């Protein structure tokens, strides 16, 4: 993203964001509520409500600003939503098969790993608990095998046991079981609590405050600073 | 002609000009009967177009998978056969044959549908062109479906059928009725009077698939009487264009603890006018009714979704109506009209829920975020919306319906 300015319903939410995620890298995005974290993800993916006023979004060397949401997905982006909507009558299995366009063997294996077999024949997100919704999202993401995954608040509403499953799934999606040189999938993980960092290694962390990235660095250092001094300090830290 | 039939004829004559309560009024003079077609020995003898049309209306061509098959082409019964294994379980005749065999069917003929309901019932009474009679013998559980195909192969035909199904005590059967016109038929009229009698402890699962042409007018008139402990399940599917269709089966739950379940899937296309409903009348203790409909209005179609629950017992009983519609086009219209009538029935619990709206934009974007195009996402959501459980639907029929629905939903892709 280069100098990205984005409006939502006439309000400028992103005010000149610069962010580069290299191939095989996992970045973490921190920020207080309303800072623009979700807007950043939605803009990258091309959701229509998020209007790019200026700046560029580049993916695999191409300016994708003019591409539709589904075109960007087919180019290799993917997302696990924080709060996915209910889609009555559409089963998780059906969508997962449409995403992967492969036989059912992979789906069966992934669903077993995610402890999500019982969700496959249910309507999408209908009555799913917080943990089930996350597992369903990660199952879909894993079936898509994206080159760049946006993962929005993977630990929200999830109990500790499920966070471990979620962490394993993210590592599988990102090929973290391989040595770094062999990894090609990248990710941007939005997190509030950072619990997920106990399970997933990230190379770089960023702090988004009021529509701007005000700090970047080692995610654990950033987390420690935020825990001790709050997000306000990040702005001060940058200004210093 | 005996006195009863004479009386019915008089009543019918009094109603020849009587407009129906709902639906566009049809000029019956535009449509005629045609001469008899010859009987055929096997379905393979039908033309390719006729076999395709039958298939699209859910008719199984491998008769080994059925218990019996009745086929009517225009005004003629061309095929009727009970599979040998089911000979001792059921009867399958044309209603003319049944009338002759059973002395005018006094218990069943015009007992569940009033002959003078409107000009369409009158037309059938005065100018009937066959129809099927299915009777399942007491205690017989017919495992495979009985199927009836009412096919129209010529333009400007008026097909005026009168069907009767009797499921005797403790018996069970599934009946698939596929009503369809073959490619090339542009305009016509189908009036189907259907009277079903579900006896004590019996079960009738009735599937009706309609597959008509853009200028075809359809006026089914259905009445069902269910005795104690009996169960009637009705699954109706319309996913092709039609000129106009108006129907509202009435189910009378006459016996204690009898039940009815009515499921409707309708997809309005082009300039179809579809006025579709159901009426469940609770007449005895512990009766229960459920009516579920899912409708989509596309293009310039108009759908009236009616549903009426009537409490007519002072004993405990309950019924529920669930009616939902999606408006897919700015030129389409859906009018949902649920009605509850608790008539001197203080113990009856009647409830309805109705909702009409657009396709959820958030759901569309969600599927697009999985790589589906917008059109694919809309088709998938629409398909899901219409994917209500149709109890007892044979797998082969489910596949056929899926195929027709897929073709409909993806026609613009």
XYZ file of C-alpha atoms in Angstrom:
653
model
C 0.000 0.000 0.000
C 1.344 3.384 -0.951
C -0.006 6.602 0.612
C -3.420 4.986 0.778
C -6.301 7.285 1.634
C -9.693 5.599 2.022
C -13.156 6.973 2.692
C -16.074 5.116 4.211
C -19.479 6.778 3.860
C -17.792 10.122 3.238
C -15.465 9.884 6.255
C -11.751 9.573 5.689
C -10.646 6.556 7.684
C -7.224 5.719 6.247
C -5.116 8.843 5.957
C -2.058 7.832 4.003
C -1.092 4.274 4.858
C 2.195 2.815 3.692
C 2.584 -0.899 4.241
C 4.646 -3.533 2.475
C 4.352 -7.241 3.158
C 6.978 -9.346 1.456
C 6.509 -12.856 0.115
C 6.409 -15.421 2.927
C 6.166 -12.760 5.646
C 3.609 -12.565 8.426
C 2.799 -9.131 9.795
C 0.617 -8.195 12.726
C -1.522 -5.088 12.900
C -2.332 -3.568 16.278
C -4.495 -0.571 16.972
C -7.274 0.731 19.163
C -10.935 0.346 18.229
C -11.885 2.602 15.331
C -8.297 3.139 14.211
C -9.025 1.709 10.753
C -7.689 -1.862 11.012
C -10.703 -3.487 9.401
C -10.900 -0.679 6.836
C -7.307 -1.414 5.859
C -8.136 -5.066 5.181
C -11.400 -4.326 3.401
C -9.725 -1.717 1.197
C -6.965 -4.133 0.253
C -9.598 -6.651 -0.789
C -11.742 -4.136 -2.663
C -14.995 -4.187 -0.684
C -17.193 -1.617 -2.441
C -18.035 0.465 0.620
C -14.346 1.371 1.004
C -13.490 4.067 -1.530
C -9.850 4.640 -2.368
C -9.426 8.420 -2.620
C -5.740 8.370 -3.432
C -2.703 6.145 -3.258
C -2.103 2.656 -4.605
C -2.627 -0.960 -3.685
C -0.112 -3.241 -5.333
C -0.221 -7.030 -5.270
C 2.214 -9.292 -7.086
C 3.569 -6.168 -8.753
C 0.198 -5.083 -10.175
C -1.889 -2.089 -9.233
C -5.114 -3.818 -8.237
C -7.055 -0.686 -7.245
C -9.452 -1.119 -10.168
C -10.098 -4.815 -9.573
C -13.269 -6.186 -8.027
C -13.279 -8.153 -4.783
C -13.611 -11.541 -6.466
C -10.879 -10.719 -8.983
C -8.491 -9.935 -6.144
C -9.392 -13.198 -4.444
C -8.738 -15.117 -7.629
C -5.404 -13.355 -7.921
C -4.406 -14.913 -4.602
C -5.791 -12.881 -1.716
C -7.897 -14.410 1.017
C -9.616 -13.442 4.225
C -10.826 -14.898 7.492
C -13.542 -12.572 8.762
C -13.974 -11.536 12.345
C -17.775 -11.732 12.245
C -18.953 -13.588 9.139
C -22.619 -13.227 8.134
C -25.171 -16.050 8.160
C -25.938 -17.416 4.696
C -29.157 -19.438 5.019
C -29.361 -22.655 3.041
C -25.723 -22.594 1.919
C -23.721 -25.292 3.628
C -20.102 -24.885 4.681
C -19.246 -28.038 2.719
C -20.780 -26.635 -0.442
C -18.838 -23.374 -0.238
C -15.598 -25.099 0.730
C -15.907 -27.358 -2.310
C -16.633 -24.380 -4.531
C -13.552 -22.606 -3.195
C -11.155 -25.485 -3.599
C -12.643 -26.950 -6.775
C -11.057 -30.257 -5.776
C -12.279 -33.586 -4.497
C -13.495 -33.948 -0.938
C -10.342 -35.595 0.469
C -8.583 -32.329 1.308
C -11.733 -30.901 2.827
C -12.158 -33.934 5.041
C -8.568 -33.712 6.260
C -8.677 -29.960 6.901
C -12.035 -30.228 8.687
C -10.685 -33.007 10.894
C -7.612 -30.930 11.803
C -9.833 -27.986 12.689
C -12.297 -30.104 14.620
C -14.931 -28.776 12.213
C -16.411 -31.921 10.690
C -19.725 -31.281 12.440
C -19.962 -27.848 10.820
C -19.693 -29.023 7.214
C -23.371 -29.744 6.705
C -24.682 -26.761 8.599
C -25.817 -23.488 7.089
C -22.897 -21.077 6.949
C -22.354 -19.347 10.290
C -25.890 -20.064 11.416
C -25.752 -20.545 15.164
C -21.964 -21.027 15.111
C -20.239 -20.233 18.393
C -17.311 -17.797 18.346
C -14.825 -20.653 18.077
C -16.832 -22.478 15.413
C -17.039 -19.333 13.293
C -13.253 -18.937 13.436
C -12.681 -22.572 12.535
C -15.101 -22.281 9.630
C -13.311 -19.162 8.395
C -9.896 -20.792 8.627
C -11.185 -23.924 6.933
C -12.338 -21.839 3.989
C -9.048 -19.964 3.930
C -7.090 -23.192 4.014
C -9.138 -24.574 1.129
C -8.349 -21.418 -0.866
C -4.573 -21.572 -0.165
C -4.109 -17.823 -0.659
C -0.782 -16.147 -1.353
C -1.763 -13.274 0.944
C -4.137 -13.947 3.838
C -5.887 -11.277 5.882
C -6.902 -12.687 9.226
C -9.146 -10.413 11.245
C -9.109 -10.916 15.020
C -8.562 -14.704 14.954
C -8.782 -15.020 18.727
C -11.872 -12.927 19.436
C -14.642 -14.926 21.084
C -12.483 -18.065 21.151
C -11.608 -20.104 24.239
C -7.989 -20.956 24.998
C -8.257 -24.496 23.698
C -9.608 -23.285 20.387
C -6.878 -20.661 20.049
C -4.355 -23.474 19.808
C -6.383 -25.027 16.960
C -6.715 -21.630 15.294
C -2.960 -21.079 15.645
C -2.177 -24.464 14.068
C -4.520 -23.712 11.191
C -2.918 -20.342 10.506
C 0.500 -21.976 10.536
C -0.742 -24.561 8.056
C -2.192 -21.881 5.771
C 1.032 -19.914 5.857
C 3.294 -22.941 5.482
C 4.974 -22.158 8.799
C 5.887 -25.785 9.171
C 8.404 -25.282 6.383
C 11.719 -23.424 6.697
C 11.332 -19.760 5.889
C 13.038 -19.919 2.517
C 10.399 -22.341 1.279
C 7.425 -20.256 2.361
C 5.513 -18.225 -0.142
C 2.270 -17.353 1.641
C 2.105 -14.015 3.422
C -0.330 -12.730 6.003
C -1.577 -9.705 7.812
C -3.119 -10.628 11.148
C -5.226 -8.075 12.960
C -5.254 -8.654 16.675
C -6.443 -6.930 19.782
C -5.245 -9.279 22.445
C -2.214 -10.731 20.639
C -2.891 -14.153 22.174
C -2.418 -15.597 18.732
C 1.263 -14.611 18.880
C 1.750 -17.460 21.355
C 1.096 -19.810 18.444
C 2.038 -17.932 15.284
C 5.371 -16.284 14.618
C 5.235 -12.903 12.948
C 8.162 -11.021 11.438
C 6.843 -7.501 11.818
C 4.245 -5.606 13.789
C 2.550 -2.304 12.991
C 0.443 0.061 15.028
C -2.427 1.841 13.318
C -3.766 4.899 15.091
C -6.300 7.267 13.583
C -5.828 5.956 10.045
C -2.032 6.075 10.023
C 0.654 3.490 10.739
C 2.486 5.174 13.547
C 4.940 2.483 14.480
C 6.483 -0.664 12.981
C 8.892 -3.119 14.507
C 9.256 -6.387 16.361
C 5.707 -7.421 17.212
C 6.598 -8.594 20.717
C 8.369 -5.314 21.519
C 5.390 -3.359 20.236
C 3.030 -5.507 22.226
C 5.039 -4.956 25.410
C 5.030 -1.198 24.850
C 1.306 -1.146 24.166
C 0.575 -3.244 27.230
C 2.649 -0.950 29.407
C 1.784 2.455 27.979
C -1.245 2.073 25.708
C -1.566 3.071 22.054
C -1.192 6.763 22.825
C 2.423 6.147 23.578
C 3.012 4.796 20.069
C 2.167 8.169 18.589
C 4.483 9.879 21.029
C 7.184 7.321 20.321
C 6.904 7.985 16.561
C 6.846 11.729 16.956
C 9.965 11.583 19.083
C -76.821 -40.413 -15.025
C -77.829 -40.735 -11.385
C -79.362 -37.950 -9.297
C -76.122 -37.052 -7.606
C -74.250 -36.578 -10.873
C -77.192 -34.617 -12.259
C -77.087 -32.354 -9.234
C -73.332 -31.839 -9.664
C -73.887 -30.941 -13.280
C -76.506 -28.369 -12.323
C -74.181 -26.830 -9.790
C -71.379 -26.712 -12.344
C -73.653 -25.068 -14.891
C -74.485 -22.386 -12.350
C -70.761 -21.576 -11.991
C -69.602 -21.435 -15.626
C -69.274 -17.667 -15.491
C -68.074 -17.477 -11.888
C -64.702 -15.775 -11.652
C -62.138 -17.175 -9.238
C -61.506 -15.265 -6.036
C -57.846 -14.824 -6.984
C -55.663 -14.782 -10.076
C -56.112 -13.158 -13.475
C -59.387 -14.098 -15.162
C -58.884 -16.373 -18.158
C -61.046 -16.394 -21.263
C -61.825 -20.100 -21.473
C -63.130 -19.792 -25.020
C -59.569 -19.387 -26.278
C -58.852 -23.021 -25.427
C -60.203 -26.268 -26.819
C -60.002 -29.999 -26.247
C -58.330 -32.166 -28.844
C -59.021 -35.617 -30.164
C -57.659 -38.737 -28.552
C -54.035 -39.787 -28.921
C -53.348 -43.492 -29.174
C -52.134 -45.493 -26.200
C -48.455 -46.383 -26.086
C -46.823 -49.563 -24.828
C -43.717 -47.910 -23.356
C -42.547 -44.380 -22.549
C -39.839 -44.777 -25.212
C -42.602 -44.469 -27.790
C -43.138 -40.849 -26.839
C -41.407 -38.181 -28.871
C -38.019 -36.982 -27.655
C -39.495 -33.583 -26.744
C -42.244 -35.218 -24.723
C -39.771 -37.390 -22.831
C -37.532 -34.384 -22.145
C -40.481 -32.342 -20.876
C -41.543 -35.206 -18.621
C -38.024 -35.516 -17.270
C -37.895 -31.788 -16.522
C -41.107 -32.192 -14.551
C -39.569 -34.896 -12.399
C -40.868 -37.982 -14.169
C -38.664 -41.037 -13.850
C -38.257 -42.811 -17.182
C -36.896 -46.016 -15.725
C -40.176 -47.481 -14.606
C -38.422 -50.112 -12.508
C -37.758 -47.333 -10.016
C -41.458 -46.590 -9.655
C -44.499 -48.412 -8.340
C -46.695 -47.168 -11.145
C -46.944 -44.588 -13.891
C -49.830 -42.678 -15.410
C -49.295 -40.470 -18.406
C -51.725 -38.175 -20.090
C -50.947 -36.409 -23.343
C -53.245 -33.442 -24.018
C -56.736 -34.887 -23.527
C -55.777 -38.557 -23.761
C -54.547 -41.172 -21.346
C -51.670 -42.707 -23.259
C -50.053 -44.867 -20.596
C -51.037 -46.409 -17.283
C -49.160 -49.187 -15.626
C -48.647 -50.560 -12.145
C -45.330 -52.365 -11.799
C -45.938 -56.065 -11.310
C -44.507 -56.111 -7.775
C -47.033 -53.525 -6.656
C -50.108 -55.042 -8.230
C -51.474 -56.156 -4.878
C -50.805 -52.840 -3.228
C -52.397 -50.202 -5.347
C -54.780 -49.374 -8.146
C -53.977 -46.913 -10.898
C -56.704 -46.014 -13.378
C -57.993 -43.048 -15.258
C -60.791 -41.405 -13.295
C -63.264 -42.338 -16.052
C -62.391 -45.985 -15.518
C -62.666 -45.536 -11.746
C -66.055 -43.853 -12.062
C -67.314 -46.795 -14.089
C -65.747 -49.361 -11.766
C -66.906 -47.754 -8.511
C -70.348 -46.582 -9.495
C -69.508 -42.890 -9.735
C -67.159 -42.813 -6.740
C -69.871 -41.401 -4.474
C -67.531 -41.016 -1.474
C -64.869 -39.161 -3.376
C -66.211 -37.396 -6.442
C -66.393 -33.635 -5.728
C -66.316 -34.215 -1.990
C -63.138 -32.278 -1.179
C -63.423 -29.568 -3.853
C -66.724 -27.745 -4.477
C -67.842 -28.275 -8.056
C -69.171 -24.718 -8.190
C -66.066 -23.103 -6.654
C -65.454 -21.150 -9.844
C -65.596 -21.413 -13.602
C -62.502 -23.610 -13.648
C -64.005 -26.330 -11.460
C -67.178 -26.004 -13.531
C -65.166 -26.473 -16.709
C -63.639 -29.677 -15.374
C -67.041 -30.985 -14.271
C -68.674 -30.239 -17.597
C -65.835 -30.944 -19.927
C -63.471 -33.317 -18.151
C -60.498 -34.747 -19.981
C -59.624 -37.704 -17.750
C -57.209 -37.489 -14.815
C -55.818 -40.234 -12.627
C -57.277 -42.351 -9.849
C -54.799 -43.841 -7.389
C -55.929 -46.021 -4.535
C -53.559 -47.624 -2.064
C -55.025 -50.649 -0.384
C -55.352 -50.770 3.419
C -52.105 -51.211 5.333
C -49.954 -51.221 2.195
C -46.716 -49.251 2.370
C -45.757 -48.558 -1.209
C -42.000 -48.116 -1.142
C -41.473 -46.651 -4.579
C -43.216 -43.550 -5.860
C -46.251 -43.594 -8.073
C -45.901 -41.008 -10.788
C -48.327 -39.153 -12.974
C -47.385 -36.952 -15.877
C -49.846 -34.494 -17.361
C -48.324 -33.394 -20.592
C -49.485 -30.800 -23.093
C -48.106 -31.119 -26.590
C -50.318 -28.769 -28.620
C -51.052 -25.071 -28.535
C -54.355 -23.700 -27.216
C -55.272 -26.938 -25.477
C -57.473 -26.908 -22.422
C -56.450 -29.868 -20.283
C -59.233 -30.338 -17.727
C -58.209 -33.209 -15.491
C -59.871 -34.532 -12.376
C -57.621 -36.612 -10.117
C -58.473 -38.648 -7.062
C -56.053 -40.266 -4.614
C -57.335 -42.500 -1.853
C -54.857 -43.786 0.704
C -56.708 -46.372 2.713
C -56.258 -46.984 6.440
C -52.680 -47.445 7.544
C -51.346 -47.229 3.983
C -48.489 -45.049 2.772
C -47.563 -43.752 -0.646
C -45.597 -41.068 -2.418
C -47.029 -39.582 -5.567
C -45.050 -37.460 -7.996
C -47.069 -35.388 -10.403
C -45.201 -33.656 -13.173
C -47.276 -31.165 -15.128
C -45.574 -29.861 -18.186
C -45.776 -28.639 -21.740
C -43.296 -29.649 -24.405
C -40.943 -27.219 -26.127
C -42.761 -25.333 -28.836
C -46.046 -25.089 -26.964
C -46.522 -21.420 -26.275
C -49.997 -21.076 -24.948
C -52.545 -23.295 -23.253
C -54.619 -23.953 -20.193
C -54.298 -26.635 -17.528
C -57.011 -27.057 -14.934
C -56.415 -29.812 -12.455
C -58.997 -30.715 -9.865
C -57.373 -32.979 -7.303
C -59.152 -34.641 -4.400
C -57.076 -36.551 -1.900
C -58.413 -38.722 0.893
C -55.956 -39.773 3.564
C -57.637 -42.323 5.761
C -57.038 -43.182 9.382
C -53.329 -43.622 10.135
C -52.397 -43.276 6.455
C -49.729 -41.101 4.887
C -49.662 -39.362 1.531
C -46.567 -37.525 0.370
C -47.408 -35.608 -2.749
C -44.808 -33.905 -4.911
C -45.922 -31.615 -7.686
C -43.496 -30.158 -10.181
C -44.733 -27.631 -12.700
C -42.845 -26.864 -15.846
C -44.958 -24.759 -18.193
C -44.518 -22.234 -20.967
C -44.502 -18.457 -20.822
C -48.102 -18.029 -21.935
C -49.536 -21.041 -20.206
C -52.287 -20.579 -17.634
C -52.632 -23.008 -14.792
C -55.473 -23.378 -12.299
C -55.070 -26.342 -9.957
C -57.928 -26.837 -7.494
C -56.984 -29.161 -4.687
C -58.869 -30.404 -1.629
C -57.505 -32.876 0.894
C -59.353 -34.623 3.721
C -57.211 -36.224 6.401
C -58.646 -38.639 8.934
C -57.454 -39.500 12.432
C -53.694 -39.888 12.716
C -53.271 -39.359 8.992
C -50.427 -37.338 7.507
C -50.445 -35.298 4.338
C -47.219 -33.795 3.000
C -47.334 -31.573 -0.044
C -44.194 -30.406 -1.849
C -44.757 -27.990 -4.701
C -42.021 -26.743 -7.005
C -42.267 -24.174 -9.795
C -38.988 -22.885 -11.169
C -39.871 -22.139 -14.794
C -41.810 -19.280 -16.368
C -45.592 -19.527 -16.622
C -48.237 -17.142 -17.948
C -50.337 -17.241 -14.827
C -50.834 -19.756 -12.083
C -53.312 -19.613 -9.266
C -53.684 -22.326 -6.698
C -54.411 -22.706 -3.030
C -54.892 -26.275 -1.839
C -57.299 -26.674 1.065
C -56.407 -29.316 3.610
C -59.054 -30.339 6.115
C -57.547 -32.011 9.161
C -60.726 -33.754 10.087
C -59.457 -36.550 12.321
C -57.843 -36.311 15.712
C -54.039 -35.866 15.623
C -53.927 -35.623 11.847
C -51.148 -33.511 10.341
C -50.397 -31.525 7.232
C -47.157 -30.094 5.951
C -47.141 -27.894 2.887
C -43.860 -26.815 1.317
C -43.749 -24.467 -1.623
C -40.840 -23.337 -3.762
C -41.657 -20.819 -6.471
C -39.354 -18.846 -8.721
C -41.086 -16.118 -10.692
C -39.544 -15.263 -14.021
C -40.266 -13.062 -17.013
C -43.850 -11.862 -16.773
C -45.232 -14.741 -14.711
C -48.184 -13.992 -12.455
C -48.105 -16.539 -9.648
C -50.787 -16.561 -7.013
C -50.021 -19.403 -4.724
C -51.176 -20.321 -1.272
C -52.540 -22.952 1.007
C -55.317 -23.273 3.512
C -55.061 -25.633 6.442
C -58.253 -26.143 8.435
C -57.830 -27.617 11.917
C -61.056 -29.437 12.656
C -60.101 -31.810 15.472
C -58.084 -32.191 18.619
C -54.286 -32.267 18.385
C -54.248 -31.542 14.690
C -51.125 -29.763 13.439
C -50.354 -27.860 10.284
C -47.192 -26.332 8.917
C -46.879 -24.291 5.758
C -43.484 -23.161 4.512
C -42.960 -21.196 1.330
C -39.913 -19.711 -0.308
C -40.401 -17.500 -3.316
C -38.152 -15.473 -5.543
C -39.510 -12.805 -7.867
C -37.250 -12.023 -10.787
C -37.641 -10.043 -14.016
C -41.160 -8.580 -14.219
C -42.904 -11.355 -12.303
C -45.590 -10.875 -9.675
C -46.043 -13.325 -6.825
C -48.893 -13.394 -4.373
C -48.020 -15.634 -1.464
C -51.098 -16.562 0.474
C -51.427 -18.759 3.452
C -54.417 -19.305 5.625
C -54.637 -21.199 8.865
C -58.109 -21.826 10.189
C -58.945 -23.076 13.663
C -62.317 -24.793 13.679
C -62.195 -26.905 16.783
C -62.658 -26.057 20.423
C -59.916 -28.552 21.225
C -56.174 -28.012 21.357
C -54.526 -27.729 17.916
C -51.778 -25.728 16.294
C -50.504 -24.503 12.964
C -47.657 -22.379 11.756
C -47.030 -20.482 8.547
C -43.580 -19.396 7.386
C -43.472 -17.384 4.204
C -40.370 -15.677 2.836
C -39.675 -13.940 -0.403
C -36.732 -12.388 -2.187
C -37.253 -9.626 -4.681
C -34.492 -10.001 -7.217
C -35.526 -7.431 -9.757
C -36.667 -3.810 -9.430
C -39.566 -4.626 -11.768
C -40.841 -7.623 -9.798
C -43.415 -7.664 -7.031
C -44.195 -9.903 -4.061
C -47.336 -9.596 -2.018
C -47.345 -11.801 1.079
C -50.772 -12.339 2.603
C -50.764 -14.570 5.673
C -54.134 -15.016 7.357
C -55.066 -16.539 10.681
C -58.692 -17.355 11.387
C -59.439 -18.661 14.871
C -63.106 -19.501 14.470
C -64.614 -20.394 17.850
C -61.392 -22.171 18.616
C -60.024 -20.836 21.903
C -57.459 -23.662 22.233
C -55.973 -23.289 18.765
C -52.511 -21.867 18.465
C -52.062 -20.212 15.063
C -48.903 -18.330 14.140
C -47.294 -16.848 11.077
C -44.104 -15.176 10.050
C -43.606 -13.480 6.727
C -40.638 -11.609 5.342
C -39.901 -10.082 1.965
C -36.699 -8.334 1.040
C -33.665 -8.193 -1.220
C -30.754 -10.611 -1.177
C -28.500 -9.794 1.739
C -25.677 -7.684 0.300
C -23.346 -8.727 3.085
C -23.849 -12.381 2.158
C -23.086 -11.612 -1.508
C -19.814 -9.912 -0.568
C -18.970 -12.766 1.767
C -19.192 -15.276 -1.071
C -17.323 -12.940 -3.412
C -14.575 -12.876 -0.789
C -14.292 -16.606 -1.505
C -13.704 -15.937 -5.188
C -17.251 -16.288 -6.537
C -18.315 -13.665 -9.057
C -21.263 -11.508 -8.063
C -23.612 -13.518 -10.316
C -22.346 -16.807 -8.885
C -22.783 -15.460 -5.359
C -26.352 -14.330 -6.056
C -27.196 -17.693 -7.640
C -25.693 -19.604 -4.710
C -27.578 -17.536 -2.128
C -30.850 -17.800 -4.039
C -30.373 -21.536 -4.348
C -29.730 -21.762 -0.613
C -32.760 -19.651 0.183
C -34.963 -22.013 -1.794
C -33.285 -25.083 -0.391
C -35.951 -25.959 2.149
C -36.240 -29.505 3.273
C -38.777 -31.324 1.108
C -39.585 -34.370 3.220
C -39.670 -37.687 1.466
C -38.351 -36.325 -1.804
C -36.882 -39.237 -3.772
C -33.201 -38.748 -4.544
C -33.702 -38.955 -8.318
C -36.387 -36.276 -8.138
C -34.183 -34.099 -5.962
C -31.442 -34.322 -8.589
C -33.886 -33.411 -11.346
C -35.199 -30.407 -9.419
C -31.627 -29.323 -8.668
C -30.800 -29.542 -12.340
C -33.765 -27.407 -13.385
C -33.089 -24.907 -10.627
C -29.406 -24.655 -11.560
C -30.368 -23.976 -15.166
C -32.797 -21.290 -14.030
C -30.369 -19.612 -11.668
C -27.495 -19.651 -14.088
C -29.435 -18.628 -17.172
C -27.845 -15.173 -17.115
C -24.317 -16.271 -16.321
